Amino acid sequence: MKTIQQEEYTKLNKALYDLEDILACMGVREFSLSPEKHNMKFDMNSENMDTELLYAFCRNITQIHDDKFGTQNPHC
């Protein structure tokens, strides 16, 4: 894996915080895409939950992760 430069890290870090805010607004309480664990937990009382959109998003992120790192993990 290539080394991330400081500027790239700063952009990635901001994007991850923005993603965290967006997912929280959609009722996601926990979201993990580590190589060992792909997990998403929902707040089932959320008014803004769109499970179809969230699962599609998760599948897309998993595919990007698998393409980049060659890891096949069916859980999300």
PDB file of N, CA, C and O in Angstrom:
ATOM      1  N   MET A   1       0.851  -1.173   0.000  1.00  0.00           N
ATOM      2  CA  MET A   1       0.000   0.000   0.000  1.00  0.00           C
ATOM      3  C   MET A   1       0.899   1.240   0.000  1.00  0.00           C
ATOM      4  O   MET A   1       1.898   1.280   0.696  1.00  0.00           O
ATOM      5  N   LYS A   2       0.524   2.232  -0.750  1.00  0.00           N
ATOM      6  CA  LYS A   2       1.363   3.424  -0.847  1.00  0.00           C
ATOM      7  C   LYS A   2       1.231   4.299   0.399  1.00  0.00           C
ATOM      8  O   LYS A   2       0.238   4.240   1.115  1.00  0.00           O
ATOM      9  N   THR A   3       2.230   5.099   0.639  1.00  0.00           N
ATOM     10  CA  THR A   3       2.227   6.018   1.767  1.00  0.00           C
ATOM     11  C   THR A   3       1.348   7.216   1.430  1.00  0.00           C
ATOM     12  O   THR A   3       1.420   7.762   0.335  1.00  0.00           O
ATOM     13  N   ILE A   4       0.524   7.610   2.381  1.00  0.00           N
ATOM     14  CA  ILE A   4      -0.347   8.773   2.184  1.00  0.00           C
ATOM     15  C   ILE A   4       0.397  10.008   2.661  1.00  0.00           C
ATOM     16  O   ILE A   4       0.898  10.053   3.781  1.00  0.00           O
ATOM     17  N   GLN A   5       0.471  11.009   1.807  1.00  0.00           N
ATOM     18  CA  GLN A   5       1.111  12.265   2.149  1.00  0.00           C
ATOM     19  C   GLN A   5       0.207  13.071   3.081  1.00  0.00           C
ATOM     20  O   GLN A   5      -0.992  12.842   3.150  1.00  0.00           O
ATOM     21  N   GLN A   6       0.764  14.030   3.793  1.00  0.00           N
ATOM     22  CA  GLN A   6       0.022  14.807   4.783  1.00  0.00           C
ATOM     23  C   GLN A   6      -1.221  15.477   4.182  1.00  0.00           C
ATOM     24  O   GLN A   6      -2.292  15.437   4.772  1.00  0.00           O
ATOM     25  N   GLU A   7      -1.102  16.057   3.001  1.00  0.00           N
ATOM     26  CA  GLU A   7      -2.238  16.729   2.368  1.00  0.00           C
ATOM     27  C   GLU A   7      -3.347  15.722   2.038  1.00  0.00           C
ATOM     28  O   GLU A   7      -4.523  15.992   2.271  1.00  0.00           O
ATOM     29  N   GLU A   8      -2.957  14.560   1.507  1.00  0.00           N
ATOM     30  CA  GLU A   8      -3.946  13.525   1.204  1.00  0.00           C
ATOM     31  C   GLU A   8      -4.611  13.021   2.477  1.00  0.00           C
ATOM     32  O   GLU A   8      -5.816  12.784   2.514  1.00  0.00           O
ATOM     33  N   TYR A   9      -3.815  12.854   3.535  1.00  0.00           N
ATOM     34  CA  TYR A   9      -4.346  12.392   4.820  1.00  0.00           C
ATOM     35  C   TYR A   9      -5.368  13.391   5.360  1.00  0.00           C
ATOM     36  O   TYR A   9      -6.432  12.997   5.836  1.00  0.00           O
ATOM     37  N   THR A  10      -5.056  14.671   5.269  1.00  0.00           N
ATOM     38  CA  THR A  10      -5.969  15.709   5.755  1.00  0.00           C
ATOM     39  C   THR A  10      -7.291  15.659   4.999  1.00  0.00           C
ATOM     40  O   THR A  10      -8.364  15.715   5.603  1.00  0.00           O
ATOM     41  N   LYS A  11      -7.237  15.506   3.679  1.00  0.00           N
ATOM     42  CA  LYS A  11      -8.458  15.417   2.871  1.00  0.00           C
ATOM     43  C   LYS A  11      -9.255  14.158   3.223  1.00  0.00           C
ATOM     44  O   LYS A  11     -10.477  14.202   3.350  1.00  0.00           O
ATOM     45  N   LEU A  12      -8.559  13.033   3.349  1.00  0.00           N
ATOM     46  CA  LEU A  12      -9.216  11.780   3.686  1.00  0.00           C
ATOM     47  C   LEU A  12      -9.856  11.860   5.064  1.00  0.00           C
ATOM     48  O   LEU A  12     -11.000  11.433   5.266  1.00  0.00           O
ATOM     49  N   ASN A  13      -9.150  12.422   6.016  1.00  0.00           N
ATOM     50  CA  ASN A  13      -9.666  12.552   7.369  1.00  0.00           C
ATOM     51  C   ASN A  13     -10.937  13.408   7.388  1.00  0.00           C
ATOM     52  O   ASN A  13     -11.936  13.050   8.033  1.00  0.00           O
ATOM     53  N   LYS A  14     -10.936  14.526   6.659  1.00  0.00           N
ATOM     54  CA  LYS A  14     -12.131  15.383   6.589  1.00  0.00           C
ATOM     55  C   LYS A  14     -13.289  14.632   5.934  1.00  0.00           C
ATOM     56  O   LYS A  14     -14.422  14.691   6.404  1.00  0.00           O
ATOM     57  N   ALA A  15     -12.992  13.906   4.865  1.00  0.00           N
ATOM     58  CA  ALA A  15     -14.037  13.142   4.175  1.00  0.00           C
ATOM     59  C   ALA A  15     -14.642  12.087   5.100  1.00  0.00           C
ATOM     60  O   ALA A  15     -15.861  11.877   5.098  1.00  0.00           O
ATOM     61  N   LEU A  16     -13.818  11.435   5.894  1.00  0.00           N
ATOM     62  CA  LEU A  16     -14.332  10.421   6.818  1.00  0.00           C
ATOM     63  C   LEU A  16     -15.218  11.045   7.894  1.00  0.00           C
ATOM     64  O   LEU A  16     -16.241  10.473   8.263  1.00  0.00           O
ATOM     65  N   TYR A  17     -14.840  12.214   8.399  1.00  0.00           N
ATOM     66  CA  TYR A  17     -15.692  12.907   9.376  1.00  0.00           C
ATOM     67  C   TYR A  17     -17.006  13.344   8.734  1.00  0.00           C
ATOM     68  O   TYR A  17     -18.074  13.241   9.351  1.00  0.00           O
ATOM     69  N   ASP A  18     -16.943  13.822   7.496  1.00  0.00           N
ATOM     70  CA  ASP A  18     -18.175  14.201   6.791  1.00  0.00           C
ATOM     71  C   ASP A  18     -19.066  12.981   6.584  1.00  0.00           C
ATOM     72  O   ASP A  18     -20.282  13.045   6.775  1.00  0.00           O
ATOM     73  N   LEU A  19     -18.451  11.858   6.208  1.00  0.00           N
ATOM     74  CA  LEU A  19     -19.199  10.619   6.025  1.00  0.00           C
ATOM     75  C   LEU A  19     -19.845  10.186   7.337  1.00  0.00           C
ATOM     76  O   LEU A  19     -21.001   9.759   7.356  1.00  0.00           O
ATOM     77  N   GLU A  20     -19.114  10.307   8.423  1.00  0.00           N
ATOM     78  CA  GLU A  20     -19.656   9.954   9.737  1.00  0.00           C
ATOM     79  C   GLU A  20     -20.898  10.788  10.047  1.00  0.00           C
ATOM     80  O   GLU A  20     -21.913  10.256  10.521  1.00  0.00           O
ATOM     81  N   ASP A  21     -20.853  12.079   9.759  1.00  0.00           N
ATOM     82  CA  ASP A  21     -22.009  12.955   9.991  1.00  0.00           C
ATOM     83  C   ASP A  21     -23.197  12.549   9.126  1.00  0.00           C
ATOM     84  O   ASP A  21     -24.335  12.504   9.596  1.00  0.00           O
ATOM     85  N   ILE A  22     -22.944  12.250   7.868  1.00  0.00           N
ATOM     86  CA  ILE A  22     -24.022  11.853   6.951  1.00  0.00           C
ATOM     87  C   ILE A  22     -24.660  10.547   7.414  1.00  0.00           C
ATOM     88  O   ILE A  22     -25.882  10.430   7.482  1.00  0.00           O
ATOM     89  N   LEU A  23     -23.826   9.568   7.731  1.00  0.00           N
ATOM     90  CA  LEU A  23     -24.366   8.283   8.177  1.00  0.00           C
ATOM     91  C   LEU A  23     -25.132   8.423   9.487  1.00  0.00           C
ATOM     92  O   LEU A  23     -26.179   7.797   9.663  1.00  0.00           O
ATOM     93  N   ALA A  24     -24.653   9.254  10.394  1.00  0.00           N
ATOM     94  CA  ALA A  24     -25.355   9.472  11.657  1.00  0.00           C
ATOM     95  C   ALA A  24     -26.734  10.074  11.405  1.00  0.00           C
ATOM     96  O   ALA A  24     -27.716   9.690  12.059  1.00  0.00           O
ATOM     97  N   CYS A  25     -26.838  10.976  10.450  1.00  0.00           N
ATOM     98  CA  CYS A  25     -28.135  11.575  10.106  1.00  0.00           C
ATOM     99  C   CYS A  25     -29.094  10.537   9.524  1.00  0.00           C
ATOM    100  O   CYS A  25     -30.307  10.716   9.569  1.00  0.00           O
ATOM    101  N   MET A  26     -28.534   9.465   8.970  1.00  0.00           N
ATOM    102  CA  MET A  26     -29.359   8.417   8.367  1.00  0.00           C
ATOM    103  C   MET A  26     -29.640   7.275   9.342  1.00  0.00           C
ATOM    104  O   MET A  26     -30.187   6.245   8.968  1.00  0.00           O
ATOM    105  N   GLY A  27     -29.243   7.435  10.602  1.00  0.00           N
ATOM    106  CA  GLY A  27     -29.548   6.427  11.605  1.00  0.00           C
ATOM    107  C   GLY A  27     -28.484   5.371  11.817  1.00  0.00           C
ATOM    108  O   GLY A  27     -28.731   4.379  12.491  1.00  0.00           O
ATOM    109  N   VAL A  28     -27.300   5.575  11.271  1.00  0.00           N
ATOM    110  CA  VAL A  28     -26.219   4.612  11.474  1.00  0.00           C
ATOM    111  C   VAL A  28     -25.484   4.976  12.761  1.00  0.00           C
ATOM    112  O   VAL A  28     -25.007   6.090  12.914  1.00  0.00           O
ATOM    113  N   ARG A  29     -25.429   4.012  13.689  1.00  0.00           N
ATOM    114  CA  ARG A  29     -24.735   4.240  14.960  1.00  0.00           C
ATOM    115  C   ARG A  29     -23.288   3.787  14.903  1.00  0.00           C
ATOM    116  O   ARG A  29     -22.443   4.338  15.589  1.00  0.00           O
ATOM    117  N   GLU A  30     -23.000   2.764  14.119  1.00  0.00           N
ATOM    118  CA  GLU A  30     -21.647   2.230  14.024  1.00  0.00           C
ATOM    119  C   GLU A  30     -21.398   1.756  12.599  1.00  0.00           C
ATOM    120  O   GLU A  30     -22.259   1.136  11.992  1.00  0.00           O
ATOM    121  N   PHE A  31     -20.212   2.072  12.096  1.00  0.00           N
ATOM    122  CA  PHE A  31     -19.853   1.682  10.728  1.00  0.00           C
ATOM    123  C   PHE A  31     -18.377   1.350  10.715  1.00  0.00           C
ATOM    124  O   PHE A  31     -17.549   2.170  11.069  1.00  0.00           O
ATOM    125  N   SER A  32     -18.038   0.129  10.331  1.00  0.00           N
ATOM    126  CA  SER A  32     -16.651  -0.305  10.320  1.00  0.00           C
ATOM    127  C   SER A  32     -16.343  -1.037   9.033  1.00  0.00           C
ATOM    128  O   SER A  32     -17.114  -1.892   8.600  1.00  0.00           O
ATOM    129  N   LEU A  33     -15.215  -0.701   8.428  1.00  0.00           N
ATOM    130  CA  LEU A  33     -14.761  -1.398   7.224  1.00  0.00           C
ATOM    131  C   LEU A  33     -13.330  -1.886   7.389  1.00  0.00           C
ATOM    132  O   LEU A  33     -12.582  -1.939   6.431  1.00  0.00           O
ATOM    133  N   SER A  34     -12.954  -2.233   8.598  1.00  0.00           N
ATOM    134  CA  SER A  34     -11.602  -2.738   8.797  1.00  0.00           C
ATOM    135  C   SER A  34     -11.461  -4.079   8.093  1.00  0.00           C
ATOM    136  O   SER A  34     -12.454  -4.748   7.816  1.00  0.00           O
ATOM    137  N   PRO A  35     -10.236  -4.502   7.785  1.00  0.00           N
ATOM    138  CA  PRO A  35     -10.057  -5.791   7.103  1.00  0.00           C
ATOM    139  C   PRO A  35     -10.638  -6.968   7.886  1.00  0.00           C
ATOM    140  O   PRO A  35     -11.080  -7.941   7.309  1.00  0.00           O
ATOM    141  N   GLU A  36     -10.669  -6.854   9.201  1.00  0.00           N
ATOM    142  CA  GLU A  36     -11.178  -7.946  10.026  1.00  0.00           C
ATOM    143  C   GLU A  36     -12.689  -7.894  10.215  1.00  0.00           C
ATOM    144  O   GLU A  36     -13.308  -8.893  10.529  1.00  0.00           O
ATOM    145  N   LYS A  37     -13.277  -6.738  10.060  1.00  0.00           N
ATOM    146  CA  LYS A  37     -14.681  -6.591  10.439  1.00  0.00           C
ATOM    147  C   LYS A  37     -15.372  -5.545   9.567  1.00  0.00           C
ATOM    148  O   LYS A  37     -14.965  -4.394   9.537  1.00  0.00           O
ATOM    149  N   HIS A  38     -16.388  -5.966   8.856  1.00  0.00           N
ATOM    150  CA  HIS A  38     -17.268  -5.033   8.150  1.00  0.00           C
ATOM    151  C   HIS A  38     -18.577  -5.057   8.924  1.00  0.00           C
ATOM    152  O   HIS A  38     -19.211  -6.100   9.022  1.00  0.00           O
ATOM    153  N   ASN A  39     -18.975  -3.928   9.466  1.00  0.00           N
ATOM    154  CA  ASN A  39     -20.147  -3.922  10.328  1.00  0.00           C
ATOM    155  C   ASN A  39     -20.876  -2.594  10.225  1.00  0.00           C
ATOM    156  O   ASN A  39     -20.260  -1.547  10.075  1.00  0.00           O
ATOM    157  N   MET A  40     -22.197  -2.664  10.338  1.00  0.00           N
ATOM    158  CA  MET A  40     -23.015  -1.465  10.366  1.00  0.00           C
ATOM    159  C   MET A  40     -24.162  -1.708  11.344  1.00  0.00           C
ATOM    160  O   MET A  40     -24.856  -2.709  11.231  1.00  0.00           O
ATOM    161  N   LYS A  41     -24.321  -0.809  12.322  1.00  0.00           N
ATOM    162  CA  LYS A  41     -25.416  -0.906  13.282  1.00  0.00           C
ATOM    163  C   LYS A  41     -26.304   0.319  13.128  1.00  0.00           C
ATOM    164  O   LYS A  41     -25.813   1.435  12.969  1.00  0.00           O
ATOM    165  N   PHE A  42     -27.611   0.087  13.198  1.00  0.00           N
ATOM    166  CA  PHE A  42     -28.587   1.155  12.967  1.00  0.00           C
ATOM    167  C   PHE A  42     -29.291   1.562  14.244  1.00  0.00           C
ATOM    168  O   PHE A  42     -29.479   0.748  15.148  1.00  0.00           O
ATOM    169  N   ASP A  43     -29.751   2.799  14.273  1.00  0.00           N
ATOM    170  CA  ASP A  43     -30.704   3.262  15.269  1.00  0.00           C
ATOM    171  C   ASP A  43     -32.075   3.015  14.647  1.00  0.00           C
ATOM    172  O   ASP A  43     -32.496   3.737  13.750  1.00  0.00           O
ATOM    173  N   MET A  44     -32.757   1.980  15.111  1.00  0.00           N
ATOM    174  CA  MET A  44     -34.007   1.566  14.479  1.00  0.00           C
ATOM    175  C   MET A  44     -35.138   2.590  14.668  1.00  0.00           C
ATOM    176  O   MET A  44     -36.169   2.490  14.029  1.00  0.00           O
ATOM    177  N   ASN A  45     -34.939   3.589  15.514  1.00  0.00           N
ATOM    178  CA  ASN A  45     -35.951   4.632  15.725  1.00  0.00           C
ATOM    179  C   ASN A  45     -35.710   5.864  14.854  1.00  0.00           C
ATOM    180  O   ASN A  45     -36.463   6.826  14.940  1.00  0.00           O
ATOM    181  N   SER A  46     -34.691   5.825  14.023  1.00  0.00           N
ATOM    182  CA  SER A  46     -34.366   6.969  13.180  1.00  0.00           C
ATOM    183  C   SER A  46     -35.444   7.194  12.127  1.00  0.00           C
ATOM    184  O   SER A  46     -35.917   6.258  11.490  1.00  0.00           O
ATOM    185  N   GLU A  47     -35.815   8.448  11.950  1.00  0.00           N
ATOM    186  CA  GLU A  47     -36.825   8.805  10.949  1.00  0.00           C
ATOM    187  C   GLU A  47     -36.234   8.872   9.540  1.00  0.00           C
ATOM    188  O   GLU A  47     -36.969   8.788   8.566  1.00  0.00           O
ATOM    189  N   ASN A  48     -34.929   9.049   9.431  1.00  0.00           N
ATOM    190  CA  ASN A  48     -34.285   9.263   8.135  1.00  0.00           C
ATOM    191  C   ASN A  48     -33.618   8.013   7.583  1.00  0.00           C
ATOM    192  O   ASN A  48     -32.835   8.106   6.653  1.00  0.00           O
ATOM    193  N   MET A  49     -33.925   6.844   8.141  1.00  0.00           N
ATOM    194  CA  MET A  49     -33.254   5.625   7.712  1.00  0.00           C
ATOM    195  C   MET A  49     -33.778   5.169   6.348  1.00  0.00           C
ATOM    196  O   MET A  49     -34.972   5.077   6.135  1.00  0.00           O
ATOM    197  N   ASP A  50     -32.861   4.922   5.450  1.00  0.00           N
ATOM    198  CA  ASP A  50     -33.174   4.348   4.143  1.00  0.00           C
ATOM    199  C   ASP A  50     -32.280   3.124   4.006  1.00  0.00           C
ATOM    200  O   ASP A  50     -31.160   3.213   3.512  1.00  0.00           O
ATOM    201  N   THR A  51     -32.773   1.969   4.471  1.00  0.00           N
ATOM    202  CA  THR A  51     -31.930   0.783   4.513  1.00  0.00           C
ATOM    203  C   THR A  51     -31.476   0.353   3.124  1.00  0.00           C
ATOM    204  O   THR A  51     -30.348  -0.111   2.963  1.00  0.00           O
ATOM    205  N   GLU A  52     -32.305   0.518   2.127  1.00  0.00           N
ATOM    206  CA  GLU A  52     -31.903   0.139   0.770  1.00  0.00           C
ATOM    207  C   GLU A  52     -30.695   0.962   0.319  1.00  0.00           C
ATOM    208  O   GLU A  52     -29.730   0.426  -0.222  1.00  0.00           O
ATOM    209  N   LEU A  53     -30.740   2.255   0.552  1.00  0.00           N
ATOM    210  CA  LEU A  53     -29.622   3.135   0.199  1.00  0.00           C
ATOM    211  C   LEU A  53     -28.381   2.785   1.016  1.00  0.00           C
ATOM    212  O   LEU A  53     -27.270   2.702   0.472  1.00  0.00           O
ATOM    213  N   LEU A  54     -28.560   2.531   2.308  1.00  0.00           N
ATOM    214  CA  LEU A  54     -27.418   2.216   3.161  1.00  0.00           C
ATOM    215  C   LEU A  54     -26.752   0.900   2.767  1.00  0.00           C
ATOM    216  O   LEU A  54     -25.529   0.804   2.716  1.00  0.00           O
ATOM    217  N   TYR A  55     -27.543  -0.110   2.477  1.00  0.00           N
ATOM    218  CA  TYR A  55     -26.955  -1.388   2.063  1.00  0.00           C
ATOM    219  C   TYR A  55     -26.283  -1.278   0.696  1.00  0.00           C
ATOM    220  O   TYR A  55     -25.238  -1.883   0.465  1.00  0.00           O
ATOM    221  N   ALA A  56     -26.855  -0.498  -0.212  1.00  0.00           N
ATOM    222  CA  ALA A  56     -26.217  -0.277  -1.509  1.00  0.00           C
ATOM    223  C   ALA A  56     -24.878   0.444  -1.318  1.00  0.00           C
ATOM    224  O   ALA A  56     -23.871   0.096  -1.931  1.00  0.00           O
ATOM    225  N   PHE A  57     -24.880   1.430  -0.437  1.00  0.00           N
ATOM    226  CA  PHE A  57     -23.662   2.167  -0.121  1.00  0.00           C
ATOM    227  C   PHE A  57     -22.607   1.215   0.444  1.00  0.00           C
ATOM    228  O   PHE A  57     -21.449   1.226   0.030  1.00  0.00           O
ATOM    229  N   CYS A  58     -23.032   0.379   1.384  1.00  0.00           N
ATOM    230  CA  CYS A  58     -22.116  -0.561   2.006  1.00  0.00           C
ATOM    231  C   CYS A  58     -21.541  -1.531   0.970  1.00  0.00           C
ATOM    232  O   CYS A  58     -20.345  -1.813   0.975  1.00  0.00           O
ATOM    233  N   ARG A  59     -22.372  -2.024   0.077  1.00  0.00           N
ATOM    234  CA  ARG A  59     -21.885  -2.926  -0.979  1.00  0.00           C
ATOM    235  C   ARG A  59     -20.866  -2.213  -1.861  1.00  0.00           C
ATOM    236  O   ARG A  59     -19.843  -2.798  -2.240  1.00  0.00           O
ATOM    237  N   ASN A  60     -21.128  -0.955  -2.198  1.00  0.00           N
ATOM    238  CA  ASN A  60     -20.195  -0.201  -3.038  1.00  0.00           C
ATOM    239  C   ASN A  60     -18.862   0.018  -2.332  1.00  0.00           C
ATOM    240  O   ASN A  60     -17.798  -0.129  -2.951  1.00  0.00           O
ATOM    241  N   ILE A  61     -18.907   0.377  -1.060  1.00  0.00           N
ATOM    242  CA  ILE A  61     -17.677   0.590  -0.298  1.00  0.00           C
ATOM    243  C   ILE A  61     -16.902  -0.717  -0.176  1.00  0.00           C
ATOM    244  O   ILE A  61     -15.679  -0.758  -0.344  1.00  0.00           O
ATOM    245  N   THR A  62     -17.611  -1.816   0.083  1.00  0.00           N
ATOM    246  CA  THR A  62     -16.960  -3.115   0.178  1.00  0.00           C
ATOM    247  C   THR A  62     -16.289  -3.479  -1.142  1.00  0.00           C
ATOM    248  O   THR A  62     -15.157  -3.983  -1.162  1.00  0.00           O
ATOM    249  N   GLN A  63     -16.951  -3.212  -2.260  1.00  0.00           N
ATOM    250  CA  GLN A  63     -16.376  -3.503  -3.571  1.00  0.00           C
ATOM    251  C   GLN A  63     -15.114  -2.677  -3.819  1.00  0.00           C
ATOM    252  O   GLN A  63     -14.115  -3.203  -4.311  1.00  0.00           O
ATOM    253  N   ILE A  64     -15.158  -1.405  -3.458  1.00  0.00           N
ATOM    254  CA  ILE A  64     -13.977  -0.547  -3.614  1.00  0.00           C
ATOM    255  C   ILE A  64     -12.836  -1.089  -2.754  1.00  0.00           C
ATOM    256  O   ILE A  64     -11.692  -1.194  -3.200  1.00  0.00           O
ATOM    257  N   HIS A  65     -13.151  -1.441  -1.518  1.00  0.00           N
ATOM    258  CA  HIS A  65     -12.150  -1.988  -0.608  1.00  0.00           C
ATOM    259  C   HIS A  65     -11.552  -3.276  -1.178  1.00  0.00           C
ATOM    260  O   HIS A  65     -10.336  -3.465  -1.190  1.00  0.00           O
ATOM    261  N   ASP A  66     -12.412  -4.164  -1.662  1.00  0.00           N
ATOM    262  CA  ASP A  66     -11.945  -5.434  -2.227  1.00  0.00           C
ATOM    263  C   ASP A  66     -11.086  -5.217  -3.469  1.00  0.00           C
ATOM    264  O   ASP A  66     -10.071  -5.883  -3.647  1.00  0.00           O
ATOM    265  N   ASP A  67     -11.483  -4.286  -4.323  1.00  0.00           N
ATOM    266  CA  ASP A  67     -10.709  -3.986  -5.525  1.00  0.00           C
ATOM    267  C   ASP A  67      -9.333  -3.430  -5.172  1.00  0.00           C
ATOM    268  O   ASP A  67      -8.332  -3.753  -5.807  1.00  0.00           O
ATOM    269  N   LYS A  68      -9.290  -2.584  -4.159  1.00  0.00           N
ATOM    270  CA  LYS A  68      -8.042  -1.927  -3.766  1.00  0.00           C
ATOM    271  C   LYS A  68      -7.101  -2.877  -3.034  1.00  0.00           C
ATOM    272  O   LYS A  68      -5.907  -2.902  -3.292  1.00  0.00           O
ATOM    273  N   PHE A  69      -7.672  -3.681  -2.103  1.00  0.00           N
ATOM    274  CA  PHE A  69      -6.836  -4.481  -1.228  1.00  0.00           C
ATOM    275  C   PHE A  69      -6.943  -5.979  -1.470  1.00  0.00           C
ATOM    276  O   PHE A  69      -6.248  -6.758  -0.837  1.00  0.00           O
ATOM    277  N   GLY A  70      -7.843  -6.394  -2.366  1.00  0.00           N
ATOM    278  CA  GLY A  70      -7.963  -7.806  -2.691  1.00  0.00           C
ATOM    279  C   GLY A  70      -8.577  -8.647  -1.598  1.00  0.00           C
ATOM    280  O   GLY A  70      -8.414  -9.855  -1.574  1.00  0.00           O
ATOM    281  N   THR A  71      -9.271  -8.018  -0.682  1.00  0.00           N
ATOM    282  CA  THR A  71      -9.878  -8.728   0.436  1.00  0.00           C
ATOM    283  C   THR A  71     -11.309  -9.063   0.094  1.00  0.00           C
ATOM    284  O   THR A  71     -12.084  -8.181  -0.265  1.00  0.00           O
ATOM    285  N   GLN A  72     -11.650 -10.303   0.194  1.00  0.00           N
ATOM    286  CA  GLN A  72     -13.032 -10.715  -0.040  1.00  0.00           C
ATOM    287  C   GLN A  72     -13.684 -10.964   1.303  1.00  0.00           C
ATOM    288  O   GLN A  72     -13.334 -11.898   1.996  1.00  0.00           O
ATOM    289  N   ASN A  73     -14.622 -10.124   1.690  1.00  0.00           N
ATOM    290  CA  ASN A  73     -15.347 -10.286   2.931  1.00  0.00           C
ATOM    291  C   ASN A  73     -16.809 -10.041   2.622  1.00  0.00           C
ATOM    292  O   ASN A  73     -17.189  -8.921   2.312  1.00  0.00           O
ATOM    293  N   PRO A  74     -17.670 -11.044   2.732  1.00  0.00           N
ATOM    294  CA  PRO A  74     -19.072 -10.900   2.342  1.00  0.00           C
ATOM    295  C   PRO A  74     -19.920 -10.145   3.348  1.00  0.00           C
ATOM    296  O   PRO A  74     -21.041  -9.837   3.084  1.00  0.00           O
ATOM    297  N   HIS A  75     -19.349  -9.818   4.513  1.00  0.00           N
ATOM    298  CA  HIS A  75     -20.158  -9.182   5.553  1.00  0.00           C
ATOM    299  C   HIS A  75     -20.140  -7.679   5.401  1.00  0.00           C
ATOM    300  O   HIS A  75     -19.125  -7.087   5.123  1.00  0.00           O
ATOM    301  N   CYS A  76     -21.287  -7.079   5.640  1.00  0.00           N
ATOM    302  CA  CYS A  76     -21.358  -5.628   5.649  1.00  0.00           C
ATOM    303  C   CYS A  76     -22.585  -5.245   6.407  1.00  0.00           C
ATOM    304  O   CYS A  76     -23.600  -5.830   6.311  1.00  0.00           O
TER     305      CYS A  76
END
